[in-house]
Amino acid sequence: MSAASDQEVLRVENLTKHFPAGHGKMVHAVDGVSFSIQRGKTLGLVGESGCGKSSCARTIIRIYEPTSGRIFLEGEEISHLTPKQMLPHRRKMQMIFQDPYASLNARMTVQDIVAEPLRAHHICASRGEEREMVIDMLARVGLNQDHAGRYAHEFSGGQRQRVGIARALILHPELVICDEPISALDVSIQAQVVNMLRAFQEEQGLTYLFIAHDLSMVRYVSDDVGVMYLGQLVEKCEADEIYSHPLHPYTQGLLSSVPIPDPVAARQKESVGLEGDLPSPIAPPAGCRFHTRCPYATERCKQEVPELKEAGPGHFVACHAVNS
Amino acid sequence: MQAASKWERVASGIGEADRLYSKPRSFAGDVWFRFRHKPTALLGLIIIAVLILFAVVGPFITPYGYDDQNTKFANIPAVLQVYPAPDGHWLYITKALKVVEVDEQGNLVQQLRKGKDDAANKVTVYPYGDGLTVTLDYSQTPAAIQDAEGNRISETKRLWNKTYLLGTDHLGRDILSRLMYGTRISLMVAFIAALVNMVIGIFYGGIAGYLGGRTDSIMMRIVDIISTIPLTLYVILIKVCLDDGLLSIIIALSSVYWVDMARVVRGQVLSLKNQEFVMAAQTIGSSTRTILTRHLIPNAMGPILVTVTMLIPSAIFMEAFMSFIGIGIAPPLASLGTMCNDATDALRTNPYQLFLPAIVICLIMFAFNFVGDGLRDALDPKLKK
């Protein structure tokens, strides 16, 4: 690997985002998350609904102001830039949204939607040039020239998501944050979209932060996987490793909830299913946040917060039972 | 056709499916489609169009200005109950017991000059033409013309007033012409006030909703304070401070009615700004101005339009009301409100002078309310077929 491709595109250190919940209380959406992504790689971020994945993504892309912690994009810190200072960095970092219906403005044509990034960054000198770029981009996501004049509501979910992808990629960003880009699509379309994203990655050396709750899809697209629980990263390692050797009890629980397409194998599998609900992020449990649902919880877990430690080569886990 | 051929495989092509697509219908086209399928809304739109034509083109056609007066022909209604005159013309007796000569077509010729008044018999003799006379008998009500033998003529005829199609007011001014000018002023006031309100409301509400937080709280508390004072009172106070005239009415209306609009826009913006497409625009790096003008306001346009069309009739009513109580348009300028006001003095004898402008006010209000209702339904995405 060359030095350039070895470069870190995104580094997040101790990222924390708290939302005021009224009465002086805080929602601990993201609490001290750290990770980095190398150029051309994909980091999958998984976890239950409400564990802070999307908040994490939105804080990184600076829709939300981080409460504390630092974000580095290609080595430059962007955690506390003003919107004006942020503008040149926005070109390098784009986002694909979950809901293909809500993420496209119903009053704009596809042409206008896809051209919006070009206009925001004053890239095209003329309308003709802009139109050319848009049509070129649409062709690359599998839409044609006729689609450019239409409105978003005239498309199917898969086509809309393609428009969303075209909008994110037209600026040739370095990093693309995919916030559950396929969870609102049906299964046959999911595969198309994911394969398209992979093709773009190979073609342009894109770096992805891929957020999902579908573990099998994350395994397919990711190089590394981070598991989030209640705003914290509890386990992080290579994608295959996490599926073959999940260490954290939460990861094990998540993996056992993945349906197995082979009924014989499914019957043989021992279940470590997760019980109980996610505790409130307003008053997260003390000590290890997972101790309320953990089958192996001890007295120590209720008091001491486990640190993310390397339990094997490149395999980080935050659990007292594993680390001791 | 053979059954087998129905099931033949068709060569696949991407273009095929797209050609089957109907022509893309824009948002506005969609709204118009639903709007014109609602009879009341369409009726309202037609009435508005006719009224605009009436107000804009009418004054160029009518031979009278809004202040042309002829006191000889004051208080003459549109339909005349006439008595035969000796020479084949007709005579109309006004409520003030003046005798007016009318020709066969219904054109007013002249007011007869009084001759001899016989107070004992309660008759008045008018010289008429070459040596002829006409006798008015006011011993009984209603007053009538006597024939040559001195009997009251009972057989009368109705004639349409051709000189003043809708009659004249107490100063002998043509009511139709004044209605045209009055409607013109009412519509002008309403449209300008609505436009100004829309602009202020969109800016104010848009900024409050988009910035949120403390700015929003302060801005909306100001709106709350303004709206706790009854708007009518507020407009009257502003009017009292300013001179009479069209401009000051517009200023008074514009400076008050935007609060509703600001609330509507702020609510819309508040609910829209957390949608993913707005977030997408933020991640793209679009400026706040672009986000407001390209994303938030176009999506909030539905409720804004409905509020504007509902605001127009209330502005019209407010203008009419202010003119009616005498702090609106200065005479002799005509406004529907001042016309109503002028007519109230003679309400019992000449009710038509009040009814005509009142009907026009009603028509305008109905039309705009119908259109507003129709627009609201047409813009409601839940009713989308």
XYZ file of C-alpha atoms in Angstrom:
709
model
C 0.000 0.000 0.000
C 1.241 3.442 -0.852
C 1.591 6.147 1.722
C -1.246 8.172 0.228
C -3.786 5.381 0.361
C -2.704 4.621 3.902
C -3.797 8.076 4.918
C -6.531 8.616 7.446
C -9.522 10.344 5.911
C -11.522 10.695 9.091
C -10.427 10.610 12.693
C -12.845 11.129 15.544
C -11.566 11.582 19.084
C -13.822 11.389 22.104
C -16.762 12.742 20.166
C -19.614 13.657 22.463
C -22.997 15.084 21.627
C -25.562 15.858 24.284
C -28.973 17.283 23.505
C -30.858 19.328 26.071
C -33.978 17.413 27.096
C -35.542 20.116 29.226
C -35.481 20.498 33.013
C -31.699 20.623 32.904
C -31.479 17.038 31.711
C -29.374 15.891 28.804
C -29.803 13.186 26.228
C -26.434 11.452 25.977
C -26.739 10.675 22.271
C -23.024 10.218 21.605
C -20.622 9.746 24.480
C -16.885 9.639 23.894
C -16.704 7.860 20.560
C -13.300 7.516 18.900
C -12.388 5.887 15.618
C -10.620 6.524 12.362
C -11.128 5.449 8.776
C -8.369 4.914 6.210
C -8.708 6.113 2.642
C -10.744 3.778 0.488
C -12.051 1.789 3.438
C -15.496 1.370 4.888
C -16.310 1.515 8.547
C -19.657 -0.005 9.396
C -21.394 1.365 12.425
C -24.063 -0.880 13.885
C -26.351 -0.817 16.870
C -29.970 -0.820 17.872
C -32.298 2.031 17.002
C -31.624 4.968 19.278
C -28.049 4.023 20.111
C -26.677 7.240 18.637
C -25.468 6.106 15.234
C -27.266 8.793 13.295
C -26.435 11.479 15.854
C -22.807 10.454 15.537
C -22.964 10.791 11.750
C -24.729 14.132 11.880
C -22.241 15.477 14.387
C -19.343 14.401 12.214
C -20.824 16.142 9.198
C -21.461 19.154 11.423
C -25.232 19.454 11.182
C -25.030 19.172 14.948
C -22.485 21.085 16.950
C -20.323 18.611 18.895
C -20.544 19.007 22.679
C -16.919 17.993 23.010
C -14.314 15.927 21.236
C -12.505 16.476 18.000
C -13.146 15.627 14.381
C -10.337 15.538 11.828
C -11.079 15.415 8.122
C -7.952 14.553 6.136
C -5.865 15.684 9.092
C -7.563 19.048 9.514
C -9.637 19.672 12.568
C -13.201 20.655 11.689
C -14.891 20.238 15.061
C -15.462 23.904 15.777
C -15.310 25.679 12.432
C -17.900 28.340 11.625
C -20.254 27.581 8.743
C -18.163 29.798 6.476
C -14.897 28.092 7.408
C -16.662 24.764 7.050
C -17.715 25.363 3.446
C -14.538 24.128 1.674
C -14.550 21.012 3.865
C -18.133 20.216 2.969
C -17.015 19.441 -0.571
C -14.940 16.578 0.761
C -17.640 15.096 2.926
C -21.133 14.203 1.795
C -24.027 12.276 3.199
C -26.577 9.798 1.888
C -29.780 9.785 3.883
C -32.006 7.052 5.151
C -35.400 8.092 3.893
C -35.416 8.522 0.113
C -38.806 10.218 0.391
C -37.936 12.848 2.991
C -34.436 13.555 1.753
C -35.486 14.978 -1.620
C -37.294 18.289 -1.868
C -40.694 17.640 -3.411
C -40.770 21.045 -5.082
C -37.558 20.584 -7.043
C -36.809 18.650 -10.184
C -34.122 15.998 -10.159
C -31.958 18.323 -12.209
C -32.161 20.995 -9.499
C -31.653 18.510 -6.682
C -28.513 17.019 -8.164
C -27.191 20.424 -9.206
C -27.607 21.924 -5.738
C -24.091 20.991 -4.544
C -22.632 22.438 -7.754
C -24.444 25.715 -7.138
C -23.557 25.850 -3.454
C -19.854 25.591 -4.301
C -20.025 27.659 -7.518
C -18.481 24.940 -9.599
C -20.149 25.455 -12.943
C -19.645 28.583 -14.992
C -22.797 28.101 -17.042
C -26.135 26.373 -16.882
C -25.192 24.239 -19.843
C -22.084 22.940 -18.135
C -24.089 22.270 -15.011
C -26.706 20.343 -16.944
C -24.028 18.270 -18.610
C -22.480 17.352 -15.270
C -25.856 16.445 -13.800
C -26.814 14.223 -16.708
C -23.417 12.575 -16.611
C -23.853 11.922 -12.896
C -27.386 10.600 -13.376
C -26.122 8.190 -16.003
C -23.565 6.891 -13.545
C -26.232 6.043 -10.996
C -28.396 4.388 -13.634
C -30.860 7.144 -14.396
C -31.233 8.799 -17.773
C -31.624 12.240 -19.241
C -35.432 12.074 -19.263
C -35.454 11.692 -15.515
C -33.776 15.056 -14.973
C -36.910 17.107 -15.542
C -39.101 15.082 -13.236
C -40.069 15.622 -9.660
C -39.022 13.299 -6.884
C -42.511 11.967 -6.212
C -42.593 10.409 -9.638
C -39.883 7.910 -8.750
C -39.751 4.635 -6.881
C -37.835 4.376 -3.613
C -34.794 2.849 -5.313
C -34.701 5.527 -7.987
C -35.016 8.238 -5.382
C -32.118 6.811 -3.448
C -30.105 6.872 -6.675
C -30.901 10.560 -6.962
C -29.710 10.987 -3.377
C -26.490 9.169 -4.207
C -25.996 11.273 -7.333
C -26.366 14.400 -5.224
C -23.825 13.154 -2.708
C -21.262 12.056 -5.281
C -21.408 14.846 -7.843
C -18.807 16.853 -5.902
C -16.399 13.895 -5.879
C -16.114 13.824 -2.087
C -13.452 11.907 -0.185
C -15.754 10.708 2.541
C -19.360 9.648 2.182
C -21.435 9.093 5.265
C -24.211 6.652 4.509
C -26.874 6.976 7.177
C -28.831 3.738 6.798
C -29.043 4.273 3.040
C -30.781 0.991 2.373
C -33.013 0.341 5.355
C -36.007 2.032 3.738
C -35.660 0.037 0.517
C -36.919 -3.435 -0.269
C -34.429 -6.269 -0.382
C -33.932 -6.586 -4.137
C -33.258 -2.864 -4.413
C -30.955 -2.933 -1.381
C -28.525 -5.162 -3.230
C -28.523 -2.894 -6.292
C -27.839 0.178 -4.237
C -25.128 -1.445 -2.140
C -23.397 -2.837 -5.211
C -23.505 0.558 -6.806
C -21.947 2.111 -3.716
C -19.187 -0.512 -3.802
C -18.566 0.095 -7.471
C -18.171 3.812 -6.796
C -15.770 3.033 -3.967
C -13.525 0.964 -6.221
C -13.718 3.479 -9.020
C -13.025 6.638 -7.029
C -11.347 5.324 -3.887
C -14.194 6.634 -1.756
C -14.180 6.256 1.983
C -17.446 5.268 3.602
C -18.864 5.559 7.047
C -21.703 3.114 6.670
C -24.418 3.141 9.274
C -26.912 0.322 9.431
C -28.730 -1.994 11.703
C -28.710 -4.835 9.229
C -25.628 -6.821 10.270
C -25.416 -9.035 7.230
C -25.375 -6.029 4.926
C -22.744 -4.337 7.056
C -20.545 -7.427 6.823
C -20.870 -7.323 3.060
C -19.828 -3.694 2.638
C -17.489 -2.991 5.544
C -13.787 -3.436 6.119
C -14.122 -2.599 9.794
C -17.128 -2.678 12.028
C -17.871 -0.606 15.119
C -20.661 -1.617 17.453
C -22.427 1.163 19.316
C -24.489 0.864 22.450
C -26.135 3.852 24.134
C -23.851 6.386 22.526
C -20.633 4.474 23.148
C -18.478 2.300 20.981
C -18.329 -1.115 22.684
C -16.450 -3.164 20.122
C -14.437 -2.434 17.024
C -12.498 -4.717 14.698
C -12.321 -6.111 11.178
C -15.631 -7.095 9.690
C -14.944 -10.816 9.395
C -13.407 -10.966 12.840
C -16.460 -9.507 14.501
C -18.664 -12.110 12.899
C -16.417 -15.025 13.677
C -15.248 -13.932 17.120
C -17.630 -11.469 18.692
C -16.261 -10.653 22.140
C -18.627 -8.177 23.671
C -21.812 -9.757 25.058
C -23.841 -7.098 23.272
C -22.270 -7.927 19.914
C -22.945 -11.588 20.550
C -26.542 -10.780 21.293
C -26.875 -8.677 18.155
C -25.352 -11.375 15.995
C -27.613 -14.050 17.389
C -30.578 -11.960 16.362
C -29.537 -12.130 12.696
C -31.815 -14.599 10.940
C -30.001 -17.564 9.407
C -31.284 -18.563 5.990
C -30.630 -22.288 6.720
C -33.239 -23.799 9.074
C -31.026 -26.728 10.110
C -28.204 -24.434 11.091
C -30.674 -22.106 12.742
C -31.969 -24.860 15.016
C -28.474 -25.839 16.089
C -27.463 -22.360 16.987
C -27.540 -21.522 20.643
C -29.355 -18.288 21.301
C -27.852 -15.493 23.312
C -30.746 -13.225 22.444
C -30.913 -9.759 23.898
C -33.490 -9.191 26.560
C -34.980 -6.012 27.827
C -35.101 -2.579 26.238
C -32.489 0.048 25.622
C -32.199 2.139 28.816
C -32.998 5.814 28.520
C -30.120 7.865 27.108
C -31.208 10.702 29.426
C -30.023 8.761 32.490
C -27.691 6.071 31.168
C -26.786 3.302 33.655
C -23.642 3.843 35.697
C -20.584 1.696 35.090
C -20.847 -0.392 31.951
C -23.954 0.855 30.177
C -24.804 -2.649 29.077
C -24.866 -4.162 32.569
C -28.668 -3.910 32.865
C -29.070 -6.401 30.024
C -25.809 -8.329 30.208
C -26.012 -12.010 31.201
C -22.461 -11.860 32.603
C -22.775 -8.639 34.589
C -20.905 -8.495 37.891
C -20.750 -5.957 40.702
C -17.735 -4.368 39.013
C -19.699 -3.721 35.817
C -22.234 -1.661 37.767
C -19.593 0.712 39.095
C -16.620 0.871 36.793
C -16.795 2.087 33.209
C -14.912 -0.355 30.947
C -12.388 1.142 28.550
C -12.041 0.238 24.895
C -8.967 -2.026 25.009
C -7.236 -4.172 22.467
C -8.244 -7.770 23.220
C -6.663 -9.278 20.132
C -4.744 -7.898 17.141
C -6.831 -4.976 15.905
C -9.787 -6.100 17.960
C -10.939 -3.541 20.506
C -13.594 -4.230 23.057
C -14.959 -2.405 26.102
C -15.921 -5.132 28.549
C -14.574 -6.070 31.976
C -15.259 -9.765 31.430
C -13.204 -9.824 28.233
C -10.445 -7.435 29.214
C -9.575 -8.916 32.611
C -55.635 -11.882 -32.492
C -54.245 -15.242 -31.577
C -54.040 -16.161 -27.930
C -50.404 -17.164 -28.173
C -49.285 -13.800 -29.502
C -50.573 -12.134 -26.349
C -47.901 -13.853 -24.389
C -45.013 -13.277 -26.686
C -41.917 -11.988 -25.064
C -41.349 -8.297 -25.646
C -37.836 -7.076 -26.100
C -36.832 -5.225 -22.997
C -35.738 -1.623 -23.085
C -35.422 1.061 -20.481
C -36.965 3.648 -22.761
C -40.240 1.775 -23.043
C -41.316 2.187 -19.461
C -40.385 5.824 -19.470
C -42.403 6.582 -22.542
C -45.448 5.120 -20.797
C -44.958 7.651 -18.044
C -47.366 10.507 -18.227
C -45.950 13.929 -18.784
C -44.463 15.131 -15.512
C -46.897 17.390 -13.785
C -45.395 20.174 -11.775
C -46.616 21.061 -8.337
C -48.505 24.080 -9.625
C -50.091 22.011 -12.380
C -51.188 19.471 -9.820
C -52.786 22.120 -7.641
C -54.550 23.698 -10.599
C -55.908 20.301 -11.628
C -57.518 19.777 -8.247
C -58.582 23.397 -7.947
C -60.553 23.498 -11.190
C -62.448 20.371 -10.245
C -64.063 22.207 -7.361
C -67.094 24.189 -8.595
C -67.237 26.709 -5.755
C -63.558 27.528 -6.087
C -63.887 28.013 -9.820
C -66.971 30.169 -9.297
C -65.043 32.284 -6.814
C -62.209 32.698 -9.293
C -64.636 33.746 -12.041
C -66.315 36.267 -9.740
C -62.929 37.726 -8.825
C -61.968 37.957 -12.491
C -65.246 39.711 -13.332
C -64.856 42.095 -10.396
C -61.298 42.942 -11.404
C -62.494 43.624 -14.937
C -65.347 45.700 -13.510
C -62.979 47.725 -11.378
C -60.173 48.163 -13.894
C -61.944 48.517 -17.232
C -65.276 49.893 -15.979
C -64.146 53.443 -15.201
C -62.894 53.838 -18.780
C -66.297 52.947 -20.187
C -68.635 54.861 -17.914
C -69.237 58.486 -18.897
C -69.312 59.645 -15.265
C -66.455 60.198 -12.860
C -66.752 59.204 -9.238
C -67.310 62.848 -8.292
C -69.492 64.043 -11.189
C -72.671 65.195 -9.561
C -75.971 66.506 -10.795
C -78.133 67.514 -7.842
C -81.165 67.838 -10.139
C -81.122 64.076 -10.530
C -80.349 63.110 -6.929
C -81.792 59.964 -5.350
C -83.116 58.436 -8.542
C -83.303 54.665 -8.482
C -82.502 52.195 -11.239
C -86.112 51.256 -11.883
C -88.497 54.163 -12.287
C -92.208 54.087 -11.619
C -93.423 56.626 -14.187
C -96.626 58.461 -15.050
C -97.572 59.448 -18.589
C -96.804 63.019 -19.570
C -99.074 64.925 -22.046
C -96.622 64.542 -24.964
C -95.900 60.822 -24.720
C -92.906 61.238 -22.427
C -93.025 59.978 -18.894
C -92.777 61.606 -15.522
C -91.048 60.293 -12.432
C -91.795 61.650 -8.972
C -88.827 61.545 -6.655
C -89.101 60.833 -2.947
C -88.529 64.543 -2.384
C -91.559 65.300 -4.590
C -89.553 66.573 -7.527
C -90.889 65.747 -10.965
C -88.434 64.449 -13.513
C -89.150 64.070 -17.182
C -88.155 60.754 -18.710
C -88.279 59.836 -22.390
C -89.703 56.581 -23.775
C -86.377 54.743 -23.554
C -85.854 55.710 -19.925
C -83.322 58.512 -20.381
C -83.702 61.307 -17.882
C -84.481 64.558 -19.677
C -84.881 67.240 -17.049
C -86.280 68.134 -13.692
C -89.436 70.175 -14.186
C -89.415 73.699 -12.809
C -92.074 74.415 -10.259
C -94.972 76.590 -11.387
C -97.813 77.329 -9.012
C -98.144 75.633 -5.672
C -101.708 75.279 -4.375
C -101.085 74.405 -0.741
C -104.815 74.261 0.110
C -105.518 71.428 -2.354
C -102.057 69.960 -1.968
C -101.250 70.146 -5.658
C -98.383 71.713 -7.542
C -98.620 72.745 -11.138
C -95.576 72.457 -13.381
C -95.371 74.154 -16.781
C -94.539 71.473 -19.326
C -93.368 72.189 -22.846
C -95.371 74.598 -24.992
C -98.138 75.855 -22.774
C -98.942 72.470 -21.330
C -99.031 71.836 -17.593
C -98.566 68.885 -15.334
C -100.209 68.719 -11.920
C -98.673 66.866 -9.024
C -101.147 65.712 -6.395
C -99.540 65.110 -3.022
C -102.728 65.003 -1.008
C -102.339 61.260 -0.687
C -99.293 59.091 -0.475
C -97.837 58.127 -2.710
C -97.968 61.349 -4.639
C -99.345 61.057 -8.145
C -99.838 63.027 -11.351
C -103.323 64.252 -12.230
C -104.748 63.888 -15.694
C -106.493 66.671 -17.602
C -109.721 66.138 -15.638
C -107.932 66.443 -12.326
C -108.114 62.729 -11.455
C -105.126 60.921 -10.059
C -103.538 58.678 -12.645
C -103.280 55.210 -11.219
C -101.997 53.355 -14.196
C -98.262 53.635 -14.186
C -95.374 51.912 -15.884
C -91.925 50.776 -14.875
C -88.984 52.041 -16.870
C -85.329 51.132 -16.564
C -83.183 54.161 -15.857
C -80.966 54.449 -18.924
C -79.057 57.524 -17.841
C -77.920 56.112 -14.505
C -78.108 52.337 -14.805
C -77.975 51.716 -11.063
C -79.427 55.033 -10.040
C -77.867 57.997 -8.277
C -77.013 58.805 -4.692
C -78.072 61.771 -2.603
C -75.750 64.106 -4.494
C -76.820 62.876 -7.895
C -73.677 60.848 -8.556
C -73.847 57.712 -10.683
C -73.818 54.710 -8.337
C -72.505 52.301 -10.980
C -69.458 54.459 -11.635
C -68.861 54.891 -7.943
C -69.115 51.145 -7.443
C -66.435 50.689 -10.077
C -64.097 53.140 -8.392
C -64.986 51.743 -4.972
C -64.257 48.173 -6.015
C -61.041 49.360 -7.560
C -59.943 50.905 -4.278
C -61.086 47.933 -2.225
C -59.224 45.454 -4.412
C -56.153 47.645 -4.584
C -56.031 48.031 -0.821
C -56.588 44.331 -0.364
C -53.958 43.180 -2.848
C -51.288 45.595 -1.710
C -51.967 44.906 1.956
C -51.927 41.168 1.310
C -48.694 41.410 -0.633
C -46.973 43.506 2.008
C -48.260 41.202 4.739
C -47.050 38.186 2.834
C -43.567 39.597 2.410
C -43.236 40.742 6.034
C -44.827 37.553 7.358
C -42.610 35.273 5.307
C -39.454 37.110 6.330
C -40.359 37.402 9.975
C -41.825 33.928 10.379
C -39.156 32.324 8.225
C -36.328 33.827 10.240
C -37.967 33.049 13.585
C -38.704 29.469 12.595
C -35.365 28.773 10.969
C -33.125 30.269 13.618
C -35.216 28.859 16.444
C -34.137 28.967 20.062
C -34.011 32.317 21.797
C -34.419 34.408 18.632
C -37.612 32.518 17.897
C -38.910 33.007 21.444
C -38.312 36.745 21.411
C -39.720 37.251 17.914
C -42.832 35.248 18.626
C -43.451 37.001 21.949
C -43.464 40.288 20.025
C -46.065 38.793 17.708
C -48.078 37.649 20.733
C -48.030 41.146 22.165
C -49.153 42.687 18.886
C -51.952 40.183 18.529
C -53.303 40.680 22.054
C -54.333 44.202 21.034
C -57.462 43.850 18.898
C -56.314 44.452 15.352
C -59.284 46.664 14.580
C -58.407 49.007 17.408
C -54.808 49.019 16.314
C -55.696 49.927 12.733
C -57.966 52.717 13.951
C -55.186 54.112 16.127
C -52.704 54.061 13.265
C -55.261 55.677 10.985
C -55.913 58.442 13.472
C -52.215 59.314 13.524
C -51.897 59.361 9.743
C -53.622 61.548 7.180
C -56.699 60.395 5.360
C -56.122 58.609 2.129
C -55.359 55.433 0.353
C -51.710 55.204 1.347
C -52.361 55.486 5.039
C -55.010 52.767 4.926
C -52.546 50.495 3.208
C -49.889 51.326 5.786
C -52.311 50.701 8.641
C -53.449 47.347 7.288
C -49.991 46.224 6.259
C -48.396 46.965 9.587
C -50.808 44.815 11.541
C -52.107 41.853 9.612
C -48.750 40.199 9.036
C -48.794 38.562 12.473
C -51.052 35.723 11.303
C -48.846 35.192 8.303
C -45.725 35.197 10.463
C -47.238 32.521 12.690
C -48.200 30.327 9.777
C -44.808 30.606 8.124
C -42.938 30.054 11.365
C -44.948 26.905 12.120
C -44.307 25.555 8.644
C -40.615 26.329 8.727
C -40.306 24.794 12.172
C -41.767 21.514 10.987
C -39.878 21.511 7.691
C -36.418 22.410 8.919
C -35.845 19.036 10.576
C -36.739 17.148 7.433
C -33.940 15.276 5.766
C -33.942 17.352 2.597
C -33.130 20.450 4.632
C -30.394 18.542 6.416
C -29.135 17.432 3.026
C -28.939 21.059 1.930
C -26.984 21.867 5.079
C -24.488 19.067 4.520
C -24.089 20.184 0.929
C -23.116 23.611 2.195
C -26.015 25.603 0.780
C -26.332 29.046 2.280
C -29.071 29.911 4.736
C -30.632 32.071 2.066
C -30.749 29.197 -0.396
C -32.219 26.905 2.230
C -34.931 29.419 3.065
C -35.781 30.460 -0.470
C -35.321 27.179 -2.318
C -36.348 24.605 0.269
C -38.370 25.940 3.157
C -40.551 28.631 1.618
C -41.536 26.710 -1.543
C -42.614 23.821 0.645
C -44.539 26.143 2.925
C -46.189 27.901 -0.042
C -49.476 26.035 0.306
C -50.485 27.328 3.727
C -49.017 30.735 2.830
C -51.262 31.047 -0.223
C -54.299 29.947 1.740
C -53.558 32.491 4.447
C -53.159 35.236 1.845
C -56.454 34.475 0.130
C -58.145 34.424 3.511
C -56.411 37.663 4.447
C -57.646 39.540 1.382
C -61.355 39.481 2.353
C -60.564 40.589 5.886
C -58.456 43.476 4.536
C -61.307 44.450 2.202
C -63.743 44.306 5.058
C -61.424 46.320 7.261
C -61.049 49.025 4.609
C -64.819 49.147 4.099
C -65.347 49.276 7.827
C -62.896 52.116 8.326
C -64.398 54.071 5.431
C -67.829 53.397 6.873
C -66.960 54.871 10.242
C -65.345 57.786 8.475
C -61.623 57.283 8.955
C -60.923 55.662 5.633
C -60.994 57.077 2.148
C -61.605 60.811 2.108
C -64.630 62.055 0.112
C -65.323 62.567 -2.712
C -63.241 59.470 -3.471
C -65.506 56.471 -3.597
C -65.027 53.352 -1.576
C -67.567 50.660 -0.880
C -67.462 51.635 2.773
C -68.035 55.357 2.206
C -70.886 54.537 -0.166
C -72.547 52.467 2.543
C -71.979 55.273 4.987
C -73.501 57.885 2.663
C -76.511 55.658 2.132
C -77.374 55.078 5.763
C -78.880 58.569 6.146
C -81.499 57.829 3.519
C -81.853 54.146 4.299
C -85.638 54.257 4.671
C -86.380 56.219 1.501
C -83.600 54.937 -0.764
C -82.473 51.528 0.492
C -80.947 50.611 -2.888
C -78.102 53.037 -2.188
C -76.981 50.835 0.694
C -77.794 47.476 -0.847
C -75.730 47.940 -3.991
C -72.325 48.505 -2.342
C -73.200 45.945 0.333
C -73.859 43.337 -2.352
C -70.518 44.094 -3.982
C -68.725 43.719 -0.623
C -70.504 40.393 -0.084
C -69.564 39.206 -3.570
C -65.894 40.021 -3.024
C -65.829 38.322 0.363
C -67.627 35.242 -0.927
C -65.385 34.950 -3.946
C -62.151 35.196 -1.969
C -63.359 32.812 0.693
C -64.392 30.287 -1.945
C -61.028 30.586 -3.642
C -59.247 30.273 -0.291
C -61.204 27.144 0.566
C -60.581 25.697 -2.850
C -56.863 26.423 -2.625
C -56.625 24.858 0.802
C -58.236 21.680 -0.451
C -56.176 21.659 -3.622
C -52.953 22.108 -1.689
C -53.750 19.466 0.901
C -51.564 16.503 -0.003
C -53.853 14.179 1.931
C -56.527 14.685 -0.688
C -54.148 13.780 -3.505
C -55.621 11.202 -5.813
